[in-house]
Coordinates of C-alpha atoms and ligand atoms in Angstrom, one line a residue:
X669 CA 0.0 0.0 0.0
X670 CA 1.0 3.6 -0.9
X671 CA 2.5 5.3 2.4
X672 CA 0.5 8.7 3.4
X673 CA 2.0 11.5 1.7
X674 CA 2.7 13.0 5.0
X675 CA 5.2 10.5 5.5
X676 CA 7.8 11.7 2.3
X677 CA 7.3 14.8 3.6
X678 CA 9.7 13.7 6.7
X679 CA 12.2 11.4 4.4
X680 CA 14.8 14.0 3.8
X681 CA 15.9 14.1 7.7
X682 CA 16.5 10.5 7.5
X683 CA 17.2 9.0 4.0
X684 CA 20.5 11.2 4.0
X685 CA 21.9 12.1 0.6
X686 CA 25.6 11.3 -0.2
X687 CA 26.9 14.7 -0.3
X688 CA 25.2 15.2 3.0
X689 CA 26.5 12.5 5.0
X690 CA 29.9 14.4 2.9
X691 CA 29.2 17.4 4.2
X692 CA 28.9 15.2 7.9
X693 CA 31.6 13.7 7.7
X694 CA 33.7 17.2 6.8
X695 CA 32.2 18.9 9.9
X696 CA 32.9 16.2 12.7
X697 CA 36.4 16.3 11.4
X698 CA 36.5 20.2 12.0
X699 CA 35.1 20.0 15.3
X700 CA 37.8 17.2 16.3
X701 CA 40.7 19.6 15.6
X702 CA 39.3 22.2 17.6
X703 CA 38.8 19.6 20.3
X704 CA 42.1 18.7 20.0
X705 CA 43.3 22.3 20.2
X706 CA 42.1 23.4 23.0
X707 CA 40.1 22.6 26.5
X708 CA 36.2 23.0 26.4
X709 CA 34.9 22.4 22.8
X710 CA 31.1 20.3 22.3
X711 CA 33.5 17.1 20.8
X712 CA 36.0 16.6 24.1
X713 CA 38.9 14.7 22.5
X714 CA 40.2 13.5 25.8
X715 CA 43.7 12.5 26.5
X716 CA 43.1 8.9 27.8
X717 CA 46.8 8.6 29.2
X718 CA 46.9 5.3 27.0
X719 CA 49.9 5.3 24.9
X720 CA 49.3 1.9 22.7
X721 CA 47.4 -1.2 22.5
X722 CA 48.0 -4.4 23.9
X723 CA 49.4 -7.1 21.4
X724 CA 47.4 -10.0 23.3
X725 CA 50.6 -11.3 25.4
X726 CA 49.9 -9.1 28.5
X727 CA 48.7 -12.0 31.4
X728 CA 47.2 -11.0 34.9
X729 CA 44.3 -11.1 37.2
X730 CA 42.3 -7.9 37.9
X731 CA 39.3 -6.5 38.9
X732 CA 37.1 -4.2 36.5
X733 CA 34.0 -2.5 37.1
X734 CA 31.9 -0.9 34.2
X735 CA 29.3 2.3 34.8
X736 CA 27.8 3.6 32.4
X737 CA 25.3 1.1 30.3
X738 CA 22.3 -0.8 31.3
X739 CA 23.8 -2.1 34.7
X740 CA 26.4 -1.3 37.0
X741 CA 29.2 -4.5 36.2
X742 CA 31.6 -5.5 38.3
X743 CA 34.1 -8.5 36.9
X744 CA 37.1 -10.2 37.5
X745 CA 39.2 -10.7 34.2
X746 CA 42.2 -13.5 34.2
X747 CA 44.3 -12.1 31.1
X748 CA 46.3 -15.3 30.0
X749 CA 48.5 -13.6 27.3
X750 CA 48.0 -15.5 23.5
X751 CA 45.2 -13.0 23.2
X752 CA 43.0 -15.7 25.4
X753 CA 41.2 -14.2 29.1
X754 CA 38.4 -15.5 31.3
X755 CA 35.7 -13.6 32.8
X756 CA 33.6 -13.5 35.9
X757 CA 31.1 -11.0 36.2
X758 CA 27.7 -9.6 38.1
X759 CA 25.4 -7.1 37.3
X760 CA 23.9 -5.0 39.6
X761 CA 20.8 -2.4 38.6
X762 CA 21.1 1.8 38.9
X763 CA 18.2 2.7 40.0
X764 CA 16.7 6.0 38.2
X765 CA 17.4 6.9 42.4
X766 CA 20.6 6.4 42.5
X767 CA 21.2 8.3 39.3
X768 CA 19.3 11.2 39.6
X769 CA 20.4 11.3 43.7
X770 CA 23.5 12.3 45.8
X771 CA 27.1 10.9 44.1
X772 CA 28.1 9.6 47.4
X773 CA 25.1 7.7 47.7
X774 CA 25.7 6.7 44.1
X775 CA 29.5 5.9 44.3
X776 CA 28.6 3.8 47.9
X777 CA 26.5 1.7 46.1
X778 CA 29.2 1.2 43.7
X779 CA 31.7 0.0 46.4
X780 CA 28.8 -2.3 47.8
X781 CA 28.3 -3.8 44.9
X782 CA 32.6 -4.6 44.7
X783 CA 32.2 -5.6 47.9
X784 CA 29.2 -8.0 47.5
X785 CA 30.9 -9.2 44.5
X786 CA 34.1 -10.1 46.0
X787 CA 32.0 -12.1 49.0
X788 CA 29.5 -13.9 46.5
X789 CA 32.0 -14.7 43.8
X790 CA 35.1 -15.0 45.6
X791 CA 38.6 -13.8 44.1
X792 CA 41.3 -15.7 43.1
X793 CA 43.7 -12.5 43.5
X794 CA 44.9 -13.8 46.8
X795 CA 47.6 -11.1 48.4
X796 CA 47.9 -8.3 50.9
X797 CA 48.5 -6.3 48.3
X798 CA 45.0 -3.9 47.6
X799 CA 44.0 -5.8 44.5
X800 CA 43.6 -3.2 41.3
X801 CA 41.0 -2.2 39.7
X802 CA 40.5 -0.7 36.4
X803 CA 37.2 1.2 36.3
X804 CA 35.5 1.9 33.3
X805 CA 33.2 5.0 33.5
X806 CA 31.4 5.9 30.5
X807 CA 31.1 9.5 30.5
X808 CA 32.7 12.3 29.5
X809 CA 36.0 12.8 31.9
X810 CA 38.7 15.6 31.6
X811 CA 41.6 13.2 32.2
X812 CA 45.0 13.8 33.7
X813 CA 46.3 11.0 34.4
X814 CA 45.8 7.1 33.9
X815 CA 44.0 7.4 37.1
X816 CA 42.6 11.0 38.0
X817 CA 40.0 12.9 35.7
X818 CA 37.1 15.1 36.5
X819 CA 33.7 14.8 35.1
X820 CA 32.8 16.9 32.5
X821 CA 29.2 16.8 32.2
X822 CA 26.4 13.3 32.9
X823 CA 25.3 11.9 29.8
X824 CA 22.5 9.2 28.7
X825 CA 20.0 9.1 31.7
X826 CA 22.7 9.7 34.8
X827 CA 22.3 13.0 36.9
X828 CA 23.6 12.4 40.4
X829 CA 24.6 15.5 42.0
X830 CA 28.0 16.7 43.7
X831 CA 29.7 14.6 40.7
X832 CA 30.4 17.0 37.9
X833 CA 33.8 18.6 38.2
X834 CA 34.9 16.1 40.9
X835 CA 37.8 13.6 40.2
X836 CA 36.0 10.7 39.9
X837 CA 38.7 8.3 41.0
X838 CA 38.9 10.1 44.1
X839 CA 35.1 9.5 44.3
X840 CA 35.6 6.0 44.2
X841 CA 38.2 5.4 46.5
X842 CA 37.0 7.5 48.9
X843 CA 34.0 5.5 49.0
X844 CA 36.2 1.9 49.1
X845 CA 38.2 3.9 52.1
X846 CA 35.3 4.9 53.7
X847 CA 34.2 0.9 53.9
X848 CA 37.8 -0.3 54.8
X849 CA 37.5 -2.5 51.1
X850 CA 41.0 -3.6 50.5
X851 CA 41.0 -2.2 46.6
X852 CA 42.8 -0.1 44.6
X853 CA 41.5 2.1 41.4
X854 CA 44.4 2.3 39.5
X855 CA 42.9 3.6 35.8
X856 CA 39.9 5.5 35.0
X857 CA 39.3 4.3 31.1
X858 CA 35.5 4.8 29.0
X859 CA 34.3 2.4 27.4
X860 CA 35.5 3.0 24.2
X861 CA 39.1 3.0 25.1
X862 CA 38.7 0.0 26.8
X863 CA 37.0 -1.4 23.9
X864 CA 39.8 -0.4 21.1
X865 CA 42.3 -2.1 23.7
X866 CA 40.4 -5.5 24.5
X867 CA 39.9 -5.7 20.2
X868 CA 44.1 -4.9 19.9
X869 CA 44.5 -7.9 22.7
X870 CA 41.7 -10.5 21.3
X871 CA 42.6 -10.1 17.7
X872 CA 45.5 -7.8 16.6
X873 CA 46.2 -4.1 16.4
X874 CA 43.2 -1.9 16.1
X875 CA 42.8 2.1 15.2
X876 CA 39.5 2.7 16.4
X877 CA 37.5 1.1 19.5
X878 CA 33.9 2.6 19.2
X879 CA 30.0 2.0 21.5
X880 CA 26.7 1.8 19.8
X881 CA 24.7 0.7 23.1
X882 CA 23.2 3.2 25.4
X883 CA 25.0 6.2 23.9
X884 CA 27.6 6.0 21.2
X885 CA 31.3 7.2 21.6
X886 CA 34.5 6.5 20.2
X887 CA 38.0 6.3 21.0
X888 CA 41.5 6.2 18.7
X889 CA 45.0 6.2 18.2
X890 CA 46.6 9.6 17.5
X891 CA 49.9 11.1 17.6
X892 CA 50.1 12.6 21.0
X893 CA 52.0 15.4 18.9
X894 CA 48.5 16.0 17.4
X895 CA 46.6 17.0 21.1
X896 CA 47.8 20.2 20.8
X897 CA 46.1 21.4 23.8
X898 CA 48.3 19.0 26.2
X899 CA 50.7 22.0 25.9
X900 CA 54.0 21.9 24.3
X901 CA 56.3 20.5 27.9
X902 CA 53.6 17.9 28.6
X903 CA 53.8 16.8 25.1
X904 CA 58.3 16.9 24.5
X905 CA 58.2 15.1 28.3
X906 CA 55.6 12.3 27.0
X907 CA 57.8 11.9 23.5
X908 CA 61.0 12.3 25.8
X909 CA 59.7 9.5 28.0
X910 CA 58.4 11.1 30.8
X911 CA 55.7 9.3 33.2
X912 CA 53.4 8.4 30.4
X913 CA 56.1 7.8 27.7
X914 CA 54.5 7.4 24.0
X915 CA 54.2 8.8 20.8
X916 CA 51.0 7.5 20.7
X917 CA 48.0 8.6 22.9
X918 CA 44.8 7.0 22.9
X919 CA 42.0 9.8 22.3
X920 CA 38.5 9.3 23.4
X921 CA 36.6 11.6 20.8
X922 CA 33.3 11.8 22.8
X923 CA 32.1 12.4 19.5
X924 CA 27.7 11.9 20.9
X925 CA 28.1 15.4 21.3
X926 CA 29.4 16.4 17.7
X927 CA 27.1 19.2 16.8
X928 CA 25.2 20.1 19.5
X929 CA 25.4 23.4 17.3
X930 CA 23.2 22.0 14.7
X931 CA 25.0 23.1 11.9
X932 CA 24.8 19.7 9.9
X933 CA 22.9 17.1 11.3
X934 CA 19.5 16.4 9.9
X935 CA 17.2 17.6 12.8
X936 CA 13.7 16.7 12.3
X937 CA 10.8 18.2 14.6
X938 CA 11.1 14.6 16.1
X939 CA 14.3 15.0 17.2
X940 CA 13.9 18.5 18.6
X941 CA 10.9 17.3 20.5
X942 CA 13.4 14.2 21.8
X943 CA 15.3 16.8 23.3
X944 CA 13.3 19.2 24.6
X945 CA 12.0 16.6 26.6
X946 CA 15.1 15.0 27.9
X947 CA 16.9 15.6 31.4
X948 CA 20.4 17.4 28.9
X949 CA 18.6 19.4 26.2
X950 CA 20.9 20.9 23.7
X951 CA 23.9 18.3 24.7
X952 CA 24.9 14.7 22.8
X953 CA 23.3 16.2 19.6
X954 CA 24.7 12.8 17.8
X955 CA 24.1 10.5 20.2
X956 CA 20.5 11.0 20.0
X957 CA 20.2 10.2 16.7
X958 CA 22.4 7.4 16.8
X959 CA 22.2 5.4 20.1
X960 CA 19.9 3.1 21.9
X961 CA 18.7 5.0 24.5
X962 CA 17.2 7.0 22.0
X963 CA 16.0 5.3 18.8
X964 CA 12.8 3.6 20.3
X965 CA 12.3 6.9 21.3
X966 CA 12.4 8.8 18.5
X967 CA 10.2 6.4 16.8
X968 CA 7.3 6.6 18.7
X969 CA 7.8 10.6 18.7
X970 CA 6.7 10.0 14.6
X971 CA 4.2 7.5 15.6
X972 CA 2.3 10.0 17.8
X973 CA 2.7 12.1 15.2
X974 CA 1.3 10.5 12.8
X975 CA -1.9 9.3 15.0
X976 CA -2.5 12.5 15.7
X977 CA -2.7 13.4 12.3
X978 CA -5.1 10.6 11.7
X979 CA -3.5 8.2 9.1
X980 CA -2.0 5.5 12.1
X981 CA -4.4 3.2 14.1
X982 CA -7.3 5.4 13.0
X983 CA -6.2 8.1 15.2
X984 CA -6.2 5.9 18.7
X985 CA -2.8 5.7 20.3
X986 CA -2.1 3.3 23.7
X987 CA -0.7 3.5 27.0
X988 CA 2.4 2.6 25.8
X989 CA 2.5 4.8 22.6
X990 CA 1.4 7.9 25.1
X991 CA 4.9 6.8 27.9
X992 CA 7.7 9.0 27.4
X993 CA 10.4 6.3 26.3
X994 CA 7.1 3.8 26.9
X995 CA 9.2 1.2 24.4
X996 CA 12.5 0.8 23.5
X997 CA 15.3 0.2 20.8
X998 CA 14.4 -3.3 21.3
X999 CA 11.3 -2.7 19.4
X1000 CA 12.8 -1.4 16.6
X1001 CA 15.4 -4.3 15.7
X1002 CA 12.0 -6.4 16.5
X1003 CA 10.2 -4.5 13.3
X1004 CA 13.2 -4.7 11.8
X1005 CA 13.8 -8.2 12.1
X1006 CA 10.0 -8.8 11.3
X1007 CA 9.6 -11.2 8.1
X1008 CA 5.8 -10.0 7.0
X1009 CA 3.5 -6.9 7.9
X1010 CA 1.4 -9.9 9.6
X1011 CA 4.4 -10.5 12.2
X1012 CA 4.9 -6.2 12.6
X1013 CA 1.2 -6.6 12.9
X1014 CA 1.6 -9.0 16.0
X1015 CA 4.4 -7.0 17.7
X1016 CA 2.3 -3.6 17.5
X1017 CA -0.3 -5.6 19.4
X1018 CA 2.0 -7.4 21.5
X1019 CA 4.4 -4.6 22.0
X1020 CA 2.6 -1.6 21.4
X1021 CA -0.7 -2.7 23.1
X1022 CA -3.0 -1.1 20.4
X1023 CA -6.0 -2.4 20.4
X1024 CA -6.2 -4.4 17.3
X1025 CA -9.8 -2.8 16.0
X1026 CA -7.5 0.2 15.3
X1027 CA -4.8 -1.3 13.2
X1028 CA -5.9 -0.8 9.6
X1029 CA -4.1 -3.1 6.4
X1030 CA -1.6 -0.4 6.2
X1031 CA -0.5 0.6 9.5
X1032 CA 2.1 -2.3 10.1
X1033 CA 3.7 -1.2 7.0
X1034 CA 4.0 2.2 8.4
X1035 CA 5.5 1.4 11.1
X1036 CA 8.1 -0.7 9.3
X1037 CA 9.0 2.7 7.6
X1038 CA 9.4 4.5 10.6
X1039 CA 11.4 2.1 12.1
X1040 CA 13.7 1.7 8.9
X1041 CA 13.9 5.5 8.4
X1042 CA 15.6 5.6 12.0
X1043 CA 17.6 2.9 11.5
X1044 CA 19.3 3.6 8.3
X1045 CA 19.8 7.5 9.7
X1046 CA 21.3 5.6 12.7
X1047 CA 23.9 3.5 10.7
X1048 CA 24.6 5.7 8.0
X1049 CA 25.4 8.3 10.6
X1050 CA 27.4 5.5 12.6
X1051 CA 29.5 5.4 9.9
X1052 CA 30.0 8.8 8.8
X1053 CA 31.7 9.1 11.9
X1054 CA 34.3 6.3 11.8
X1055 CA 35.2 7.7 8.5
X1056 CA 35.8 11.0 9.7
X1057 CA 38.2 9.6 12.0
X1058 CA 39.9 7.4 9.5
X1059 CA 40.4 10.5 7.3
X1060 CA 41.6 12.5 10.3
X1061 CA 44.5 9.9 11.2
X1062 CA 45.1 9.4 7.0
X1063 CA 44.5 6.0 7.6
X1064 CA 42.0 6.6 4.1
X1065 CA 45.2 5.8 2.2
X1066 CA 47.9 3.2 1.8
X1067 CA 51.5 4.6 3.5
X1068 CA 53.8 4.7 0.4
X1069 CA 55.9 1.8 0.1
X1070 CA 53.9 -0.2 3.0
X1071 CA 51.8 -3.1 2.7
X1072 CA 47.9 -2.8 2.9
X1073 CA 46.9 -4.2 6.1
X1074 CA 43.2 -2.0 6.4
X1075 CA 42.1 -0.4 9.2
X1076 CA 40.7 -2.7 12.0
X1077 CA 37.6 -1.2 14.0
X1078 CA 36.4 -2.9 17.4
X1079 CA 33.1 -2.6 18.1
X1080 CA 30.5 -3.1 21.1
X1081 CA 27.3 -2.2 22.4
X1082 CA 23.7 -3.4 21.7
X1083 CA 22.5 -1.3 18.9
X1084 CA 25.6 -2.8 16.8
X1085 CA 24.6 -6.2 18.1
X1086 CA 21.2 -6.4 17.7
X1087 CA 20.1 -4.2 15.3
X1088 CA 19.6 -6.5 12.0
X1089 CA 21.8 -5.5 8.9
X1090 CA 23.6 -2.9 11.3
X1091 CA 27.1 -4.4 9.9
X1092 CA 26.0 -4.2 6.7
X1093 CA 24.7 -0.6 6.2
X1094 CA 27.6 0.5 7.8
X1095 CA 29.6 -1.2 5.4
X1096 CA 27.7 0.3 2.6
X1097 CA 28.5 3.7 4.1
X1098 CA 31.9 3.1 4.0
X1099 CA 31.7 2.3 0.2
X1100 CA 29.9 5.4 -0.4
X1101 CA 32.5 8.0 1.2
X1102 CA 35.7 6.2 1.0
X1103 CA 34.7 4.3 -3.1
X1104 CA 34.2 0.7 -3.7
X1105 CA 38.1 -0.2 -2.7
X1106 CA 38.5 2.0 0.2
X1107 CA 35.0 1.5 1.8
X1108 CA 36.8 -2.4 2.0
X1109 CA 39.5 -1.3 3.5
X1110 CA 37.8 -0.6 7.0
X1111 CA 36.5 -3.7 8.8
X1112 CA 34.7 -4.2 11.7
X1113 CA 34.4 -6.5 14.2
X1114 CA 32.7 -6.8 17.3
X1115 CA 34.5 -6.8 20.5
X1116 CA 32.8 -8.1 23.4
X1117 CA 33.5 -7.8 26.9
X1118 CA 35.7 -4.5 26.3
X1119 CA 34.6 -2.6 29.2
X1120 CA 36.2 -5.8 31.4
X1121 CA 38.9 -6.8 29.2
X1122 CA 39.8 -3.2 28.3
X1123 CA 39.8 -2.3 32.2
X1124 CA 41.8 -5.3 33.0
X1125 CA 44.5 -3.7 30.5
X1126 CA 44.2 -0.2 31.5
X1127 CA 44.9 -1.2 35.0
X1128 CA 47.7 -3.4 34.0
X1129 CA 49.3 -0.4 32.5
X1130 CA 48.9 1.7 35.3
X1131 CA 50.1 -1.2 37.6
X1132 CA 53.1 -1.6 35.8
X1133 CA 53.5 2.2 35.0
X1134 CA 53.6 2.7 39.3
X1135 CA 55.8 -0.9 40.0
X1136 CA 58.6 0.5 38.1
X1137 CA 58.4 4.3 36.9
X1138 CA 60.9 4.5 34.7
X1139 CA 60.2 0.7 33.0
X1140 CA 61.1 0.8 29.3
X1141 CA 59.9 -2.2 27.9
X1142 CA 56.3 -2.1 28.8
X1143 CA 54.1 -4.7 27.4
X1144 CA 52.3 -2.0 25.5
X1145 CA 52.9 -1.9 21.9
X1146 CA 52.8 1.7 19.9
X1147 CA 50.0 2.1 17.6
X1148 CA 50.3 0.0 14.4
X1149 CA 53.3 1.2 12.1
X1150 CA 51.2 2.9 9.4
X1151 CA 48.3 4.0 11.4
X1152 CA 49.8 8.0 12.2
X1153 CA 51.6 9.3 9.6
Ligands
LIG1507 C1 28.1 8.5 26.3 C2 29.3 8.9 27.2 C3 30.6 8.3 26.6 C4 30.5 6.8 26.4 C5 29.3 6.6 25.5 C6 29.1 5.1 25.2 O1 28.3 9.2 25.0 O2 29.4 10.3 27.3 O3 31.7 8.6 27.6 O4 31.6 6.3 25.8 O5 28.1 7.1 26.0 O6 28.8 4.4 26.4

């Protein structure tokens, strides 16, 4: 069946042209230099402190706990070395509460929950030694060090108060002090950093470690030459071989808030009415077109719409429909999994609860639009974005007289892992702004477990980086040969 016209009228904002998604890409990699330039730009660029990726040898026990997504995790990850680990986990909730509350109410939890998981589980780090703990904290954090960095601003639901512009390792150990718990945060590390390094350890060296869960973020390997802002000493000292030694820096872009200027992202009066109504108006432009948190969401905004303009469920919405984020993302892979309008038809009943005298011939069909048009924005979008950073590190091209190894992306989060044919539009993204050869160039690959495994590294570092100061032949490899010219 023919959709209503009313619904072409909104295609433009999501079927995104090629020299749009161009135009995109040009502007995020504008807003990353001035991010790297200087302090207090919308895209962050953060120092992370890393300066290389594992190369899978690196063996250890540690404890890693991960803020920031659906749950509050804390694990215990066994590196073995030959890129192999083992990991024991619990998830603990974050209640709205505890998000929205006091931080020391928050970050006790947080130390409870180590605690409860060190009782219930059992460690096999057995010393008097604190055991070390990587912490990955998915937010946007001015780092200073491997293991200080102050909170920048909350993102994707979180809004505790007494938290931003505190150093949130302090946070934490305070709060394990405070409860006598014999552990040691020794590296602060988001997600995506810790992602890019558990992808480098499992299956060889990566540029770019990136989230499409909850909120979307991505971290890379630059030339710490290149983070201009770190000052001219701080940047001789680290090529000299001061405390954090490298050529290489690990960058985490926070690029969900690329554009909260709106000067090129396709903003429909969907997504204005997403924002107005969430708890950071104005903030994470990108990640609100792009992540999990936020694509159920913006569906239903057009689903509303388009019952109160009478051509969806005969004008009748439901209880769910009327709930501010009433469904989720999980819906639309659901749609977008469906085979038939008669199995959309089921999960709009099932789902949605409309009442099923409402649902006219067409309206499943409808609905499979809405939730494509989202999704292809999403992943188009997802990919724009990688590219950008490919271009940025000239990674788009071949070094001269090297061999072509491509450019290895890890990936994580639930939108990349559940959202059917997510893979593959990014891939055809790819071909689009880079050409048929190029787009091929860029794989990839999902990394599981990076927040744990990534943590577990970070910590490893920092371990090793405090054991022995002036250590040379750290474990850490520089970023592949090739990747910063
Ligand atoms: C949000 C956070 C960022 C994190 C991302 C993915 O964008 O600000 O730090 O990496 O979500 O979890």
């Amino acid at each position: 069946m023919p959709l209503p016209p009313i619904c072409t009228t909104f295609e433009p904002y999501f079927l995104l042209s090629d020299e749009r998604l161009q135009d995109i890409v040009n502007h995020f990699r504008k807003e990353m230099e001035e991010g790297l330039e200087a302090y207090g730009k919308d895209v962050a660029m953060v120092p992370s402190y890393v300066t290389g990726v594992p190369d899978g040898s690196e063996e250890g026990t540690f404890l890693a706990l991960d803020l920031g997504g659906t749950n509050l995790r804390v694990c215990e990850v066994r590196l073995f070395g030959q890129h192999k680990f083992e990991l024991k986990q619990q998830k603990y909730k974050v209640s709205e509460e505890l998000k929205e509350g006091e931080a020391r109410v928050l970050f006790d939890y947080i130390a409870d929950s180590v605690d409860a998981f060190l009782t219930e589980i059992g460690s096999d780090i057995s010393s008097n030694e604190p055991m070390h703990l990587g912490f990955t904290f998915s937010f946007p954090v001015e780092q200073t060090a491997i293991d200080a960095g102050k909170l920048l601003t909350w993102t994707k639901g979180f809004n505790a108060k007494n938290a931003v512009g505190n150093d949130v390792v302090k946070l934490l150990q305070d709060a394990f002090d405070r409860k006598h718990i014999h552990v040691r945060c020794s590296a602060i590390v988001n997600d995506t950093v810790g992602t890019l390094l558990s992808r480098s350890y499992q299956s060889g060296p990566a540029l770019i470690g990136a989230i499409f869960g909850t909120g979307t973020n991505g971290a890379y390997i630059d030339k710490t030459r290149t983070v201009k802002k770190l000052g001219e000493d701080k940047i001789k000292e680290a090529e000299a071989g001061g405390q954090h030694a490298g050529e290489f820096m690990v960058v985490n872009t926070e690029w969900g808030a690329f554009d909260n200027g709106r000067k090129c992202l396709p903003v429909s009066i969907f997504d204005n009415k997403l924002d107005r109504e969430s708890i950071n108006p104005r903030k994470q432009a990108f990640e609100k077109m792009v992540s999990g948190m936020y694509l159920g969401e913006i569906t239903r905004n057009i689903l509303l719409h388009l019952i109160d303009a009478s051509v969806l469920f005969n004008g009748y919405s439901s209880k769910t429909i009327n709930t501010h984020y009433g469904y989720d993302t999980a819906f639309v892979s659901a749609v977008e999994a469906a085979k038939s309008p008669e199995d959309v038809k089921k999960l709009i009943i099932s789902q949605l609860g409309v009442d099923p005298k409402h649902i006219s011939e067409g309206d499943p069909e409808i609905v499979q639009w809405a939730c494509r048009m989202v999704s292809e924005r999403a992943c188009k979008l997802a990919a724009a974005i990688i590219v950008a950073v490919v271009q940025h590190t000239g990674n788009d091209k071949v070094p001269e007289g090297e061999e072509d190894k491509g450019v290895d992306v890890g990936i994580d989060g639930s939108v990349a892992e559940f959202l059917p044919r997510f893979a593959e539009r990014v891939d055809e993204t790819f071909k689009i702004l880079l050409g048929e050869e190029g787009g091929k160039r860029v794989r990839t690959g999902l990394a599981k477990d990076g927040s744990g495994v990534g943590a577990a590294l970070t910590a490893l570092q920092a371990k090793k980086a405090m054991d022995r100061r002036t250590e040379k032949d750290s474990q850490f490899v520089p970023g592949k040969k090739g990747y910063n010219k």
